[in-house]
PDB file of C-alpha atoms and ligand atoms in Angstrom:
ATOM      1  CA  MET A  25     -14.383  -8.644  27.184  1.00  0.00           C
ATOM      2  CA  SER A  26     -16.154  -8.105  23.869  1.00  0.00           C
ATOM      3  CA  LYS A  27     -14.103  -6.799  20.990  1.00  0.00           C
ATOM      4  CA  ILE A  28     -14.588  -3.565  19.080  1.00  0.00           C
ATOM      5  CA  THR A  29     -14.950  -3.322  15.305  1.00  0.00           C
ATOM      6  CA  LEU A  30     -14.041  -0.104  13.555  1.00  0.00           C
ATOM      7  CA  THR A  31     -13.249   0.928  10.002  1.00  0.00           C
ATOM      8  CA  ILE A  32      -9.889   2.327   8.999  1.00  0.00           C
ATOM      9  CA  ASP A  33      -9.316   3.487   5.442  1.00  0.00           C
ATOM     10  CA  GLN A  34     -12.337   1.423   4.351  1.00  0.00           C
ATOM     11  CA  GLN A  35     -11.040  -1.763   5.978  1.00  0.00           C
ATOM     12  CA  GLN A  36     -12.731  -3.294   9.001  1.00  0.00           C
ATOM     13  CA  VAL A  37     -10.617  -4.313  11.961  1.00  0.00           C
ATOM     14  CA  THR A  38     -11.601  -5.939  15.250  1.00  0.00           C
ATOM     15  CA  VAL A  39      -9.467  -5.141  18.274  1.00  0.00           C
ATOM     16  CA  SER A  40      -9.489  -5.229  22.049  1.00  0.00           C
ATOM     17  CA  PRO A  41     -11.661  -2.503  23.654  1.00  0.00           C
ATOM     18  CA  ASP A  42      -8.628  -1.033  25.378  1.00  0.00           C
ATOM     19  CA  ALA A  43      -6.728  -0.564  22.109  1.00  0.00           C
ATOM     20  CA  THR A  44      -6.008   2.857  20.671  1.00  0.00           C
ATOM     21  CA  VAL A  45      -6.643   3.844  17.073  1.00  0.00           C
ATOM     22  CA  LEU A  46      -2.871   3.862  16.524  1.00  0.00           C
ATOM     23  CA  GLU A  47      -2.710   0.215  17.632  1.00  0.00           C
ATOM     24  CA  ALA A  48      -5.665  -0.651  15.389  1.00  0.00           C
ATOM     25  CA  CYS A  49      -3.838   0.986  12.460  1.00  0.00           C
ATOM     26  CA  GLU A  50      -0.762  -1.115  13.262  1.00  0.00           C
ATOM     27  CA  GLU A  51      -2.971  -4.209  13.241  1.00  0.00           C
ATOM     28  CA  LEU A  52      -3.840  -3.403   9.616  1.00  0.00           C
ATOM     29  CA  GLY A  53      -0.238  -2.579   8.731  1.00  0.00           C
ATOM     30  CA  ILE A  54      -1.037   1.111   8.205  1.00  0.00           C
ATOM     31  CA  LYS A  55       2.008   3.189   9.051  1.00  0.00           C
ATOM     32  CA  ILE A  56       1.318   6.328  11.081  1.00  0.00           C
ATOM     33  CA  PRO A  57       4.158   8.754  11.869  1.00  0.00           C
ATOM     34  CA  THR A  58       4.934   9.018  15.601  1.00  0.00           C
ATOM     35  CA  LEU A  59       7.533  10.793  17.690  1.00  0.00           C
ATOM     36  CA  CYS A  60       6.313  10.952  21.289  1.00  0.00           C
ATOM     37  CA  TYR A  61       4.867   7.441  21.362  1.00  0.00           C
ATOM     38  CA  HIS A  62       6.495   4.365  22.906  1.00  0.00           C
ATOM     39  CA  LYS A  63       4.770   0.998  23.245  1.00  0.00           C
ATOM     40  CA  ALA A  64       5.946   0.515  26.815  1.00  0.00           C
ATOM     41  CA  LEU A  65       4.476   3.810  28.066  1.00  0.00           C
ATOM     42  CA  PRO A  66       1.053   5.427  28.232  1.00  0.00           C
ATOM     43  CA  ALA A  67       0.515   7.783  25.310  1.00  0.00           C
ATOM     44  CA  TYR A  68       0.923  11.490  25.919  1.00  0.00           C
ATOM     45  CA  GLY A  69      -0.222  13.097  22.659  1.00  0.00           C
ATOM     46  CA  ALA A  70       2.502  15.730  22.459  1.00  0.00           C
ATOM     47  CA  CYS A  71       3.901  15.702  18.933  1.00  0.00           C
ATOM     48  CA  ARG A  72       0.577  15.525  17.026  1.00  0.00           C
ATOM     49  CA  LEU A  73       2.244  13.733  14.118  1.00  0.00           C
ATOM     50  CA  CYS A  74      -0.041  10.726  14.441  1.00  0.00           C
ATOM     51  CA  LEU A  75      -3.185  12.672  13.543  1.00  0.00           C
ATOM     52  CA  VAL A  76      -6.058  10.912  11.806  1.00  0.00           C
ATOM     53  CA  GLU A  77      -9.592  11.892  10.874  1.00  0.00           C
ATOM     54  CA  ALA A  78     -12.171  10.267  13.154  1.00  0.00           C
ATOM     55  CA  GLU A  79     -15.862  10.123  12.348  1.00  0.00           C
ATOM     56  CA  LEU A  80     -18.466   9.066  14.884  1.00  0.00           C
ATOM     57  CA  GLY A  81     -22.109  10.028  15.245  1.00  0.00           C
ATOM     58  CA  GLY A  82     -21.967  12.327  12.229  1.00  0.00           C
ATOM     59  CA  ARG A  83     -19.042  14.391  13.566  1.00  0.00           C
ATOM     60  CA  THR A  84     -15.595  14.351  12.039  1.00  0.00           C
ATOM     61  CA  ARG A  85     -12.546  15.560  13.903  1.00  0.00           C
ATOM     62  CA  VAL A  86      -8.797  15.412  13.445  1.00  0.00           C
ATOM     63  CA  GLN A  87      -7.346  13.691  16.497  1.00  0.00           C
ATOM     64  CA  ALA A  88      -4.114  12.117  17.705  1.00  0.00           C
ATOM     65  CA  SER A  89      -4.409   8.379  17.069  1.00  0.00           C
ATOM     66  CA  CYS A  90      -2.088   7.431  19.937  1.00  0.00           C
ATOM     67  CA  THR A  91      -4.480   8.820  22.553  1.00  0.00           C
ATOM     68  CA  LEU A  92      -7.753   8.058  20.771  1.00  0.00           C
ATOM     69  CA  ALA A  93      -9.573   5.008  22.158  1.00  0.00           C
ATOM     70  CA  VAL A  94     -11.293   2.689  19.709  1.00  0.00           C
ATOM     71  CA  SER A  95     -15.085   2.572  19.765  1.00  0.00           C
ATOM     72  CA  GLU A  96     -17.735   0.568  17.963  1.00  0.00           C
ATOM     73  CA  GLY A  97     -18.592   2.002  14.561  1.00  0.00           C
ATOM     74  CA  LEU A  98     -15.745   4.528  14.565  1.00  0.00           C
ATOM     75  CA  VAL A  99     -14.607   5.428  11.047  1.00  0.00           C
ATOM     76  CA  ILE A 100     -10.969   6.469  10.672  1.00  0.00           C
ATOM     77  CA  ARG A 101      -9.234   7.974   7.668  1.00  0.00           C
ATOM     78  CA  THR A 102      -5.476   8.208   7.799  1.00  0.00           C
ATOM     79  CA  ASP A 103      -4.647   9.743   4.451  1.00  0.00           C
ATOM     80  CA  THR A 104      -7.065  12.566   3.633  1.00  0.00           C
ATOM     81  CA  GLU A 105      -5.651  15.888   2.452  1.00  0.00           C
ATOM     82  CA  ARG A 106      -6.740  17.482   5.743  1.00  0.00           C
ATOM     83  CA  VAL A 107      -4.851  14.851   7.774  1.00  0.00           C
ATOM     84  CA  LEU A 108      -1.706  14.998   5.660  1.00  0.00           C
ATOM     85  CA  LYS A 109      -1.679  18.797   5.632  1.00  0.00           C
ATOM     86  CA  THR A 110      -2.144  19.052   9.408  1.00  0.00           C
ATOM     87  CA  ARG A 111       0.598  16.484  10.052  1.00  0.00           C
ATOM     88  CA  ARG A 112       2.928  18.507   7.821  1.00  0.00           C
ATOM     89  CA  VAL A 113       2.207  21.671   9.820  1.00  0.00           C
ATOM     90  CA  MET A 114       2.991  19.775  13.041  1.00  0.00           C
ATOM     91  CA  ALA A 115       6.234  18.532  11.501  1.00  0.00           C
ATOM     92  CA  GLU A 116       7.141  22.109  10.549  1.00  0.00           C
ATOM     93  CA  LEU A 117       6.528  23.270  14.125  1.00  0.00           C
ATOM     94  CA  LEU A 118       8.758  20.487  15.458  1.00  0.00           C
ATOM     95  CA  LEU A 119      11.429  21.361  12.901  1.00  0.00           C
ATOM     96  CA  ALA A 120      11.251  24.996  13.983  1.00  0.00           C
ATOM     97  CA  ARG A 121      11.765  23.997  17.603  1.00  0.00           C
ATOM     98  CA  CYS A 122      14.563  21.481  16.977  1.00  0.00           C
ATOM     99  CA  PRO A 123      15.954  22.072  13.488  1.00  0.00           C
ATOM    100  CA  ASP A 124      19.135  20.100  14.228  1.00  0.00           C
ATOM    101  CA  SER A 125      17.516  16.981  15.644  1.00  0.00           C
ATOM    102  CA  ASP A 126      18.238  14.003  13.379  1.00  0.00           C
ATOM    103  CA  ARG A 127      15.131  12.179  14.540  1.00  0.00           C
ATOM    104  CA  VAL A 128      12.847  15.179  13.974  1.00  0.00           C
ATOM    105  CA  ARG A 129      14.343  15.693  10.522  1.00  0.00           C
ATOM    106  CA  GLU A 130      13.909  12.006   9.744  1.00  0.00           C
ATOM    107  CA  VAL A 131      10.235  11.824  10.778  1.00  0.00           C
ATOM    108  CA  ALA A 132       9.451  15.137   9.080  1.00  0.00           C
ATOM    109  CA  GLY A 133      11.221  13.958   5.932  1.00  0.00           C
ATOM    110  CA  GLU A 134       9.114  10.795   5.872  1.00  0.00           C
ATOM    111  CA  ILE A 135       6.022  12.968   5.423  1.00  0.00           C
ATOM    112  CA  GLY A 136       7.650  15.271   2.918  1.00  0.00           C
ATOM    113  CA  VAL A 137       8.714  18.133   5.195  1.00  0.00           C
ATOM    114  CA  THR A 138      12.315  19.234   4.860  1.00  0.00           C
ATOM    115  CA  ASP A 139      12.085  22.863   5.988  1.00  0.00           C
ATOM    116  CA  THR A 140       9.905  25.095   8.126  1.00  0.00           C
ATOM    117  CA  ARG A 141       8.279  28.445   7.548  1.00  0.00           C
ATOM    118  CA  PHE A 142       8.192  29.081  11.325  1.00  0.00           C
ATOM    119  CA  GLU A 143      10.869  30.906  13.297  1.00  0.00           C
ATOM    120  CA  LYS A 144      13.656  28.531  14.317  1.00  0.00           C
ATOM    121  CA  LYS A 145      14.232  28.195  18.049  1.00  0.00           C
ATOM    122  CA  ASN A 146      17.218  25.828  18.002  1.00  0.00           C
ATOM    123  CA  GLU A 147      16.105  23.886  21.070  1.00  0.00           C
ATOM    124  CA  ASP A 148      17.324  20.357  21.808  1.00  0.00           C
ATOM    125  CA  CYS A 149      14.231  19.093  23.591  1.00  0.00           C
ATOM    126  CA  ILE A 150      11.031  18.440  21.651  1.00  0.00           C
ATOM    127  CA  LEU A 151       8.951  18.224  24.874  1.00  0.00           C
ATOM    128  CA  CYS A 152       7.690  14.767  23.950  1.00  0.00           C
ATOM    129  CA  GLY A 153       7.612  13.685  27.606  1.00  0.00           C
ATOM    130  CA  LEU A 154       9.178  10.276  26.948  1.00  0.00           C
ATOM    131  CA  CYS A 155      11.967  10.925  29.455  1.00  0.00           C
ATOM    132  CA  THR A 156       9.614  12.050  32.228  1.00  0.00           C
ATOM    133  CA  ARG A 157       7.277   9.108  31.599  1.00  0.00           C
ATOM    134  CA  VAL A 158      10.026   6.479  31.546  1.00  0.00           C
ATOM    135  CA  CYS A 159      11.522   7.962  34.724  1.00  0.00           C
ATOM    136  CA  SER A 160       8.291   8.000  36.705  1.00  0.00           C
ATOM    137  CA  MET A 161       6.317   5.120  35.194  1.00  0.00           C
ATOM    138  CA  LEU A 162       8.922   2.496  34.354  1.00  0.00           C
ATOM    139  CA  MET A 163      11.820   3.346  36.652  1.00  0.00           C
ATOM    140  CA  GLY A 164       9.570   4.515  39.503  1.00  0.00           C
ATOM    141  CA  SER A 165      11.829   7.463  40.181  1.00  0.00           C
ATOM    142  CA  GLY A 166      10.174  10.696  39.101  1.00  0.00           C
ATOM    143  CA  ALA A 167      13.487  12.540  39.195  1.00  0.00           C
ATOM    144  CA  ILE A 168      12.553  14.810  36.281  1.00  0.00           C
ATOM    145  CA  ASP A 169       9.386  16.570  35.200  1.00  0.00           C
ATOM    146  CA  PHE A 170       8.092  19.436  33.116  1.00  0.00           C
ATOM    147  CA  SER A 171       8.326  22.935  34.490  1.00  0.00           C
ATOM    148  CA  GLY A 172       7.169  26.284  33.119  1.00  0.00           C
ATOM    149  CA  ARG A 173       4.570  27.031  30.461  1.00  0.00           C
ATOM    150  CA  GLY A 174       4.533  28.114  26.871  1.00  0.00           C
ATOM    151  CA  ASP A 175       7.943  29.240  25.694  1.00  0.00           C
ATOM    152  CA  THR A 176       9.547  28.516  29.069  1.00  0.00           C
ATOM    153  CA  ARG A 177       8.316  24.930  29.283  1.00  0.00           C
ATOM    154  CA  ARG A 178      11.141  22.445  29.706  1.00  0.00           C
ATOM    155  CA  VAL A 179      12.166  19.251  31.464  1.00  0.00           C
ATOM    156  CA  THR A 180      14.127  19.694  34.675  1.00  0.00           C
ATOM    157  CA  PRO A 181      15.044  17.853  37.854  1.00  0.00           C
ATOM    158  CA  ALA A 182      13.198  19.045  40.949  1.00  0.00           C
ATOM    159  CA  TYR A 183      14.301  22.585  41.922  1.00  0.00           C
ATOM    160  CA  ASP A 184      16.541  22.585  38.858  1.00  0.00           C
ATOM    161  CA  ARG A 185      19.343  20.915  40.813  1.00  0.00           C
ATOM    162  CA  HIS A 186      20.851  17.435  40.555  1.00  0.00           C
ATOM    163  CA  SER A 187      18.189  15.179  42.007  1.00  0.00           C
ATOM    164  CA  GLU A 188      18.960  12.900  44.929  1.00  0.00           C
ATOM    165  CA  ILE A 189      16.400  10.424  43.632  1.00  0.00           C
ATOM    166  CA  CYS A 190      17.986  10.171  40.187  1.00  0.00           C
ATOM    167  CA  MET A 191      19.549   6.704  39.911  1.00  0.00           C
ATOM    168  CA  ALA A 192      21.580   7.685  36.846  1.00  0.00           C
ATOM    169  CA  CYS A 193      20.005   4.634  35.162  1.00  0.00           C
ATOM    170  CA  GLY A 194      20.194   6.334  31.790  1.00  0.00           C
ATOM    171  CA  ALA A 195      16.633   5.333  30.760  1.00  0.00           C
ATOM    172  CA  CYS A 196      15.765   8.965  29.966  1.00  0.00           C
ATOM    173  CA  GLU A 197      18.869   9.299  27.793  1.00  0.00           C
ATOM    174  CA  GLN A 198      18.126   6.032  25.996  1.00  0.00           C
ATOM    175  CA  ILE A 199      14.515   6.853  25.193  1.00  0.00           C
ATOM    176  CA  CYS A 200      14.956  10.493  24.118  1.00  0.00           C
ATOM    177  CA  PRO A 201      14.293  10.650  20.350  1.00  0.00           C
ATOM    178  CA  ALA A 202      16.037  14.016  20.046  1.00  0.00           C
ATOM    179  CA  ASN A 203      19.253  12.994  21.816  1.00  0.00           C
ATOM    180  CA  ALA A 204      18.689  15.922  24.156  1.00  0.00           C
ATOM    181  CA  VAL A 205      19.238  14.174  27.487  1.00  0.00           C
ATOM    182  CA  HIS A 206      22.706  13.561  28.892  1.00  0.00           C
ATOM    183  CA  VAL A 207      22.891  11.883  32.279  1.00  0.00           C
ATOM    184  CA  GLU A 208      25.764  12.935  34.529  1.00  0.00           C
ATOM    185  CA  GLU A 209      27.038  10.127  36.741  1.00  0.00           C
TER     186      GLU A 209
HETATM  187 FE1  FES B   2       0.675  10.621  18.921  1.00  0.00          FE
HETATM  188 FE2  FES B   2       2.939  12.026  19.282  1.00  0.00          FE
HETATM  189  S1  FES B   2       2.716   9.997  18.557  1.00  0.00           S
HETATM  190  S2  FES B   2       0.877  12.667  19.512  1.00  0.00           S
END
């Protein structure tokens, strides 16, 4: 399979065609903030902290690097004012949702965000989908999933009752970056 060459922050990098821009950035040692990403799972693009500017065919867009596939001639910028400002807004939104989460505070702090101008919701769950993905894709269980939309969106077992197919393996609890999952045995 032929490799793909793209440019990131004025440096060329050649990677596998199935790599993402986030992985290409890692190849160059460029640190991108992430919260909903885990190497062992398909990317979900929920937190939007990994945004970069992508230019191809004369169009420039701000996109999540964890879900953006590499392509020949793609030009990526990871540190423009537009990128940094948009990441900070995303961090503020996450802080508003989960102001007490150590991990959210840590990642936000790394990009200079220590407070939020948005209304605080005091939720535990950041809706990153890591728990649902590890349950269905790595453990093969599918005991939990998202339900609801908008403000009522949350992660629940089927029918909101203890699930018979839950193996109490604890993978969801282990992977949760917000420490919001507590498995009952
Ligand atoms: Fe890419 Fe969360 S790490 S959207």
